[in-house]
Amino acid sequence: AGFASIAEEVIVEEEEEVEKNKYNGLIAGKNIIVVQAESFQNFVINKEVNGQQITPVLNQLIKNDSIYFSNYYEQVGWGNTSDAEFVSHTGFLPSTKNYSYKSYEGKTLITLPNLLKKKGYNTIVFHGNEPDFWNRKNMYPYMGFDTFISSEELEEEEIIGMGLSYKSLFKQGIPYLKSIDQPFYSLFITLTSHYPYIMEDKYKSLTLNSDYKDTILGNYFQTVNYLDSAIGQLIEDLKNEGLYYNSVIIVYGDHHGLKMQDEEATELLEVFLNAEYREDDMLRVPFLIHVPGSNINCEITTTGGMVDFFPTIANLLGISIENSYYIGKDLLNNNNGFATTFIHTAKGSFIEDDKVFLMSRDGVFENSRGWNKDTDEEIDLQEFKLGHERALAEIYLSQYILENQLLPLKEQLDILKILKEMGL
Ligand code: GP9
């Protein structure tokens, strides 16, 4: 079956709905501009270093016409940045065998861009690096992106670190957005804040004292601050081009940048945070939906992960999808926080609203650790048994469904039967 007929089946017809979810259709028909920000962690939000806000633009945005998710976690595997794209847009967890853009190349996928195309949207993705990196060029047609603007089309006017700078990427993206028919779904995948966070002084705006200057943490702050100012510039440009009020701007971090294993970074961070830097701090990324003119101003504290992006945004766009087509949950209509996490090769770790479970590296449940998020107190492992099984089920179910192309075959999506076949 072609994708068109599959999408017809997936989108639940309006007449079938009994009760609409909260915020259903809030952004229906609007242009969507998503910024997937490289190595962007949540701990910098609303924080100051040497008396200066690290993310002043985003801090303001969060307070005005925005929904901010403050307990949102990365869910990436081998594919790092590309897995963040994959998981966010499919609502399934990444492959455990290879990077998802390799494992699932050629598969029929139900993705946010694919569904939006059915609603008349144009889809476009921008990334200032070579198109073959992470197999993006081959994979984007399956992800539903019609147009891919990479380093082959973009001018090399400002290169920082691994590729085109944030500011140049956004600036060069605007004419493309102006030239395509509206509404559009656009994704900007950024690079400037990629490890090791080295930039020339002329791009640095924070004045740092000797505690931070030229340290990994100080350099990280500078690149994140540069990202923040680039988002400010993007918003100004959207206003000047008449695109701002009919667009929604979404920003999320793709994965962590400062590893706990990096002793220098962790030592500096613990002084900066005045607290221990733990796994959940490391894996938490910001997620923000800015809806100009909406007067919405809310913080969602329910624990979620990247698999939740697809159902959450779909609900906001007024697209109702049967929940057997994704693993995640609509974070605006769910109070049961849960995020399966990938921290090392042993699988089955997860985070809930009040606790964290970290599966032992040796894969033995009894050697694992679990603690209360607020008090840091260790919790009896038996309390994590069910969550651990759920985390494993989410991982293997994602893989089983995607590998075996079960998505187009509605009648085969009997979740309980699949779990039984998998021995879970
Ligand atoms: C490469 C960029 C960075 O194109 O997406 O990828 P990462 O190394 O962070 O996965």
Coordinates of C-alpha atoms and ligand atoms in Angstrom, one line a residue:
A1 CA 0.0 0.0 0.0
G2 CA 1.2 3.5 -0.8
F3 CA 1.7 5.9 2.1
A4 CA -1.4 8.0 1.1
S5 CA -3.8 5.2 1.9
I6 CA -2.0 4.3 5.2
A7 CA -2.2 7.9 6.4
E8 CA -5.9 7.9 5.6
E9 CA -6.3 5.0 8.1
V10 CA -4.0 6.4 10.7
I11 CA -5.7 9.8 11.1
V12 CA -8.9 9.2 13.1
E13 CA -11.8 11.0 11.4
E14 CA -13.1 14.0 13.3
E15 CA -16.6 12.5 13.5
E16 CA -15.3 9.5 15.5
E17 CA -14.1 11.7 18.3
V18 CA -16.2 12.0 21.4
E19 CA -14.2 14.4 23.6
K20 CA -11.4 16.6 22.4
N21 CA -8.1 16.6 24.3
K22 CA -6.8 19.7 26.0
Y23 CA -5.2 22.1 23.5
N24 CA -6.4 20.0 20.6
G25 CA -6.0 22.0 17.4
L26 CA -4.4 25.0 19.1
I27 CA -1.9 25.3 16.3
A28 CA -3.8 23.7 13.4
G29 CA -2.9 25.2 10.1
K30 CA 0.0 27.3 11.4
N31 CA 3.5 27.1 10.0
I32 CA 5.8 25.1 12.2
I33 CA 9.5 26.0 12.7
V34 CA 11.4 23.5 14.8
V35 CA 14.9 24.1 16.1
Q36 CA 16.6 20.9 17.2
A37 CA 19.4 22.4 19.2
E38 CA 22.8 20.6 19.4
S39 CA 23.9 19.4 22.9
F40 CA 21.4 21.7 24.5
Q41 CA 20.8 20.7 28.2
N42 CA 18.0 22.1 30.4
F43 CA 20.2 23.1 33.4
V44 CA 21.2 26.4 31.7
I45 CA 17.5 27.6 31.5
N46 CA 16.9 30.6 33.9
K47 CA 20.5 30.3 35.2
E48 CA 23.1 33.0 35.4
V49 CA 26.9 32.8 35.2
N50 CA 28.9 35.7 36.5
G51 CA 25.8 37.8 36.8
Q52 CA 24.6 37.2 33.2
Q53 CA 21.7 35.1 32.0
I54 CA 23.0 32.2 29.8
T55 CA 19.8 32.0 27.7
P56 CA 18.1 35.4 28.1
V57 CA 16.0 35.1 24.9
L58 CA 14.6 31.7 25.7
N59 CA 14.0 32.7 29.3
Q60 CA 11.7 35.5 28.1
L61 CA 10.1 33.3 25.5
I62 CA 9.2 30.7 28.1
K63 CA 7.3 33.4 30.0
N64 CA 5.4 34.7 26.9
D65 CA 2.9 32.7 24.8
S66 CA 4.7 29.4 25.4
I67 CA 4.3 25.9 26.8
Y68 CA 7.6 24.8 28.5
F69 CA 8.2 21.2 29.4
S70 CA 10.7 21.2 32.3
N71 CA 11.1 17.4 32.8
Y72 CA 11.8 16.3 29.2
Y73 CA 14.5 13.7 28.5
E74 CA 16.7 12.7 25.6
Q75 CA 16.0 9.2 24.2
V76 CA 18.8 8.7 21.8
G77 CA 21.0 5.6 21.0
W78 CA 23.8 5.1 18.5
G79 CA 22.4 7.7 16.2
N80 CA 22.8 10.6 18.7
T81 CA 21.6 13.8 16.9
S82 CA 19.9 11.8 14.1
D83 CA 18.2 9.5 16.6
A84 CA 16.7 12.6 18.2
E85 CA 15.2 13.6 14.9
F86 CA 14.0 10.0 14.3
V87 CA 12.4 9.5 17.8
S88 CA 10.8 12.9 17.9
H89 CA 9.2 12.5 14.5
T90 CA 8.1 8.9 14.7
G91 CA 7.1 8.5 18.4
F92 CA 9.1 5.3 18.5
L93 CA 12.3 4.6 20.5
P94 CA 15.6 4.3 18.5
S95 CA 17.1 1.1 17.2
T96 CA 19.4 -0.7 19.6
K97 CA 21.3 -2.4 16.7
N98 CA 22.5 0.5 14.7
Y99 CA 21.7 4.2 14.2
S100 CA 18.0 4.4 13.4
Y101 CA 18.5 6.2 10.1
K102 CA 20.4 3.1 9.0
S103 CA 18.3 0.4 10.6
Y104 CA 15.0 1.8 9.3
E105 CA 16.0 3.1 5.9
G106 CA 13.5 2.0 3.3
K107 CA 10.8 1.3 5.9
T108 CA 7.3 2.7 5.6
L109 CA 7.0 5.1 8.5
I110 CA 4.2 7.1 10.0
T111 CA 5.8 10.3 10.9
L112 CA 4.7 13.8 11.8
P113 CA 5.8 15.3 8.4
N114 CA 4.2 12.4 6.5
L115 CA 0.8 13.1 8.3
L116 CA 1.1 16.8 7.8
K117 CA 1.7 16.3 4.0
K118 CA -1.7 14.7 3.9
K119 CA -3.1 17.9 5.5
G120 CA -1.5 20.0 2.7
Y121 CA 1.7 21.0 4.5
N122 CA 5.1 21.5 2.7
T123 CA 7.9 19.9 4.6
I124 CA 11.5 21.1 4.6
V125 CA 14.6 20.4 6.7
F126 CA 17.8 22.4 7.0
H127 CA 21.2 21.2 8.3
G128 CA 24.6 23.0 7.7
N129 CA 26.6 19.8 7.2
E130 CA 27.1 17.2 4.4
P131 CA 23.8 15.6 3.3
D132 CA 25.2 12.0 3.8
F133 CA 26.1 12.4 7.4
W134 CA 23.9 10.0 9.5
N135 CA 22.4 8.8 6.2
R136 CA 20.1 11.8 6.2
K137 CA 19.8 12.2 2.5
N138 CA 18.6 8.7 1.9
M139 CA 16.4 8.7 5.0
Y140 CA 14.5 12.0 4.7
P141 CA 12.1 10.8 2.0
Y142 CA 10.9 8.1 4.4
M143 CA 10.7 10.6 7.2
G144 CA 8.4 12.7 5.1
F145 CA 10.7 15.6 4.4
D146 CA 10.2 16.8 0.8
T147 CA 13.1 19.2 0.7
F148 CA 16.5 18.9 2.3
I149 CA 18.7 22.0 2.4
S150 CA 22.2 20.9 3.4
S151 CA 25.8 22.3 3.0
E152 CA 25.4 21.6 -0.7
E153 CA 22.8 24.3 -1.1
L154 CA 23.9 26.7 1.7
E155 CA 26.6 29.3 1.4
E156 CA 29.7 28.6 3.6
E157 CA 29.5 32.2 4.9
E158 CA 30.2 31.5 8.6
I159 CA 31.6 28.2 9.8
I160 CA 31.9 27.5 13.5
G161 CA 33.2 24.2 14.7
M162 CA 31.6 21.3 12.8
G163 CA 29.7 23.3 10.3
L164 CA 27.5 26.3 9.4
S165 CA 26.8 28.6 12.3
Y166 CA 23.4 28.9 13.9
K167 CA 23.0 32.5 12.8
S168 CA 23.9 31.8 9.2
L169 CA 21.7 28.7 9.0
F170 CA 18.7 30.6 10.2
K171 CA 19.4 33.6 8.1
Q172 CA 19.8 31.5 4.9
G173 CA 16.8 29.5 5.8
I174 CA 14.3 32.4 5.8
P175 CA 14.3 32.9 2.0
Y176 CA 13.5 29.2 1.5
L177 CA 10.6 29.5 4.0
K178 CA 9.4 32.6 2.1
S179 CA 9.6 30.8 -1.2
I180 CA 7.5 27.7 -0.4
D181 CA 3.7 27.5 -0.1
Q182 CA 2.3 27.8 3.4
P183 CA 1.6 26.1 5.7
F184 CA 5.0 24.5 6.1
Y185 CA 6.7 22.2 8.6
S186 CA 10.3 23.1 8.9
L187 CA 13.1 21.5 10.9
F188 CA 16.4 23.3 11.6
I189 CA 19.1 20.9 12.9
T190 CA 21.9 23.0 14.4
L191 CA 25.6 22.4 14.9
T192 CA 27.4 25.3 16.6
S193 CA 27.1 24.0 20.2
H194 CA 28.7 20.7 19.2
Y195 CA 31.5 19.3 21.4
P196 CA 34.2 20.6 22.1
Y197 CA 32.4 24.0 22.1
I198 CA 35.3 26.0 20.7
M199 CA 34.5 29.3 19.1
E200 CA 36.5 32.3 18.1
D201 CA 36.3 35.1 20.7
K202 CA 34.3 37.3 18.3
Y203 CA 31.3 35.0 18.7
K204 CA 31.4 35.0 22.5
S205 CA 29.1 37.4 24.4
L206 CA 29.4 36.3 28.0
T207 CA 32.1 37.8 30.2
L208 CA 33.5 35.0 32.2
N209 CA 35.8 35.1 35.2
S210 CA 38.8 32.7 35.7
D211 CA 36.5 30.0 37.2
Y212 CA 34.9 29.5 33.8
K213 CA 36.9 31.2 31.1
D214 CA 38.4 28.7 28.7
T215 CA 37.1 25.7 30.6
I216 CA 34.8 23.2 29.0
L217 CA 31.9 24.5 31.0
G218 CA 32.7 28.1 30.2
N219 CA 33.0 27.3 26.5
Y220 CA 29.7 25.3 26.6
F221 CA 28.0 28.4 28.1
Q222 CA 29.3 30.6 25.3
T223 CA 28.0 28.3 22.5
V224 CA 24.6 27.9 24.2
N225 CA 24.4 31.7 24.7
Y226 CA 25.2 32.0 21.0
L227 CA 22.4 29.6 20.2
D228 CA 20.1 31.7 22.4
S229 CA 21.0 34.9 20.6
A230 CA 20.6 33.2 17.2
I231 CA 17.0 32.2 18.2
G232 CA 16.4 35.9 19.0
Q233 CA 17.7 36.9 15.6
L234 CA 15.5 34.2 14.0
I235 CA 12.4 35.6 15.7
E236 CA 13.3 39.2 14.6
D237 CA 13.7 38.0 11.0
L238 CA 10.4 36.1 11.1
K239 CA 8.7 39.3 12.3
N240 CA 10.4 41.3 9.5
E241 CA 9.3 38.9 6.9
G242 CA 5.7 38.7 8.1
L243 CA 6.0 35.0 9.1
Y244 CA 6.0 35.3 12.9
Y245 CA 2.3 35.6 13.8
N246 CA 1.2 32.7 11.6
S247 CA 4.0 30.4 12.8
V248 CA 4.8 28.3 15.9
I249 CA 8.4 28.1 17.0
I250 CA 9.5 24.9 18.8
V251 CA 12.9 24.4 20.4
Y252 CA 14.3 21.3 21.9
G253 CA 17.7 20.0 22.8
D254 CA 18.8 16.9 21.0
H255 CA 21.0 15.2 23.6
H256 CA 23.5 16.1 26.4
G257 CA 26.8 17.7 25.8
L258 CA 28.5 17.5 29.1
K259 CA 29.2 13.9 30.1
M260 CA 29.3 12.8 33.7
Q261 CA 32.4 10.8 32.8
D262 CA 34.2 14.0 32.0
E263 CA 35.8 14.8 35.3
E264 CA 36.6 18.4 34.6
A265 CA 33.1 19.2 33.4
T266 CA 31.4 17.4 36.3
E267 CA 33.6 19.0 38.9
L268 CA 32.9 22.5 37.5
L269 CA 29.2 21.7 37.0
E270 CA 28.7 20.6 40.6
V271 CA 30.2 23.8 41.8
F272 CA 28.0 25.8 39.4
L273 CA 24.8 23.8 40.3
N274 CA 25.8 23.6 44.0
A275 CA 24.5 20.0 43.8
E276 CA 25.5 16.6 42.5
Y277 CA 25.4 16.2 38.6
R278 CA 23.4 13.1 38.2
E279 CA 22.1 11.0 35.3
D280 CA 18.7 12.7 35.2
D281 CA 20.4 16.1 35.2
M282 CA 22.6 15.0 32.3
L283 CA 19.7 13.6 30.2
R284 CA 17.2 16.4 30.7
V285 CA 16.8 18.7 27.6
P286 CA 14.6 21.7 27.2
F287 CA 11.4 21.6 25.1
L288 CA 9.5 24.7 24.4
I289 CA 6.5 25.5 22.1
H290 CA 6.1 29.2 21.4
V291 CA 2.7 30.1 20.0
P292 CA 2.7 33.9 19.2
G293 CA -0.5 35.7 20.3
S294 CA -1.9 32.7 22.2
N295 CA -1.6 34.1 25.7
I296 CA -0.7 30.7 26.8
N297 CA 1.9 30.6 29.6
C298 CA 2.4 27.2 31.2
E299 CA 5.0 24.9 32.5
I300 CA 4.4 21.1 32.1
T301 CA 6.3 19.2 34.7
T302 CA 5.1 15.7 33.7
T303 CA 8.1 13.6 32.9
G304 CA 8.4 12.9 29.2
G305 CA 10.8 12.0 26.5
M306 CA 11.3 12.4 22.8
V307 CA 8.8 9.7 21.9
D308 CA 6.2 12.1 23.3
F309 CA 7.0 14.9 20.8
F310 CA 5.0 13.2 17.9
P311 CA 1.7 12.7 19.8
T312 CA 2.0 16.0 21.7
I313 CA 2.5 18.1 18.5
A314 CA 0.0 16.0 16.6
N315 CA -2.7 16.9 19.2
L316 CA -1.8 20.6 19.0
L317 CA -2.1 20.4 15.3
G318 CA -5.6 18.8 15.6
I319 CA -4.5 15.5 14.2
S320 CA -5.9 12.6 16.2
I321 CA -3.9 9.4 15.8
E322 CA -4.7 6.0 17.2
N323 CA -2.3 5.3 20.0
S324 CA -1.1 2.0 18.5
Y325 CA 0.9 4.1 16.0
Y326 CA 3.5 5.4 18.5
I327 CA 5.0 4.5 21.8
G328 CA 4.9 8.0 23.3
K329 CA 2.1 9.9 25.0
D330 CA 0.6 13.3 24.5
L331 CA 2.3 15.2 27.3
L332 CA -0.4 17.8 27.5
N333 CA -3.0 15.2 28.3
N334 CA -1.2 12.8 30.6
N335 CA -0.2 13.0 34.2
N336 CA 1.7 9.7 34.4
G337 CA 5.3 10.8 33.7
F338 CA 7.6 8.2 32.3
A339 CA 10.7 8.3 30.1
T340 CA 12.7 5.2 29.1
T341 CA 16.3 6.3 29.0
F342 CA 19.5 5.1 27.2
I343 CA 22.5 5.8 29.3
H344 CA 24.8 2.9 28.6
T345 CA 24.4 -0.5 26.9
A346 CA 22.4 -2.1 29.6
K347 CA 18.7 -1.5 28.8
G348 CA 15.7 -0.8 30.9
S349 CA 16.6 2.5 32.8
F350 CA 13.9 5.0 33.2
I351 CA 12.8 8.2 34.9
E352 CA 9.4 9.0 36.5
D353 CA 8.1 12.2 38.1
D354 CA 9.5 11.4 41.5
K355 CA 12.2 8.7 40.9
V356 CA 15.0 7.5 38.7
F357 CA 16.0 3.9 37.9
L358 CA 19.5 3.2 36.5
M359 CA 20.0 -0.3 35.2
S360 CA 23.3 -1.8 36.2
R361 CA 26.0 -2.0 33.4
D362 CA 26.3 -5.7 33.9
G363 CA 22.6 -6.1 33.0
V364 CA 21.8 -7.6 36.4
F365 CA 18.6 -6.0 37.9
E366 CA 19.7 -6.7 41.5
N367 CA 22.9 -4.6 40.9
S368 CA 21.0 -1.6 39.7
R369 CA 20.2 1.6 41.5
G370 CA 17.1 3.6 42.1
W371 CA 16.6 6.9 44.0
N372 CA 14.1 9.6 44.9
K373 CA 14.6 12.6 42.5
D374 CA 14.1 15.2 45.2
T375 CA 15.8 13.7 48.2
D376 CA 18.4 11.5 46.5
E377 CA 17.5 8.7 48.9
E378 CA 18.0 5.2 47.6
I379 CA 14.7 3.3 47.0
D380 CA 14.0 -0.5 47.3
L381 CA 14.6 -2.0 43.9
Q382 CA 11.4 -3.9 43.9
E383 CA 9.6 -0.6 43.4
F384 CA 11.2 -0.3 40.0
K385 CA 10.4 -3.8 38.7
L386 CA 7.3 -2.8 36.7
G387 CA 8.8 0.4 35.3
H388 CA 11.9 -1.6 34.2
E389 CA 9.7 -4.1 32.4
R390 CA 7.8 -1.2 30.7
A391 CA 11.1 0.4 29.6
L392 CA 12.3 -2.9 28.1
A393 CA 8.9 -3.4 26.4
E394 CA 9.0 0.1 24.9
I395 CA 12.4 -0.5 23.5
Y396 CA 11.7 -4.0 22.0
L397 CA 8.2 -3.2 20.9
S398 CA 9.5 -0.1 19.0
Q399 CA 12.1 -2.3 17.3
Y400 CA 9.8 -5.2 16.5
I401 CA 7.1 -3.0 15.0
L402 CA 9.5 -0.9 12.9
E403 CA 11.7 -3.8 11.7
N404 CA 8.8 -5.9 10.7
Q405 CA 7.0 -3.0 9.1
L406 CA 3.9 -3.6 11.2
L407 CA 2.8 0.0 11.1
P408 CA 0.9 -0.1 7.8
L409 CA -0.9 -3.3 8.9
K410 CA -3.4 -2.1 11.4
E411 CA -4.8 -5.6 12.2
Q412 CA -1.4 -6.9 13.1
L413 CA -0.8 -4.2 15.7
D414 CA -2.2 -6.3 18.6
I415 CA 0.2 -5.0 21.2
L416 CA -0.5 -7.8 23.7
K417 CA 0.0 -10.5 21.2
I418 CA 3.3 -9.0 20.1
L419 CA 4.5 -8.7 23.7
K420 CA 3.6 -12.3 24.2
E421 CA 5.5 -13.4 21.1
M422 CA 8.5 -11.5 22.4
G423 CA 8.3 -13.3 25.7
L424 CA 7.7 -10.1 27.7
Ligands
GP9_1 C1 26.2 16.0 12.3 C2 25.5 16.6 13.5 C3 26.1 16.2 14.8 O1 25.6 16.3 11.1 O2 24.2 16.2 13.4 O3 25.8 14.9 15.1 P1 26.2 14.3 16.6 O4 27.7 14.0 16.5 O5 25.9 15.3 17.7 O6 25.4 13.1 16.6

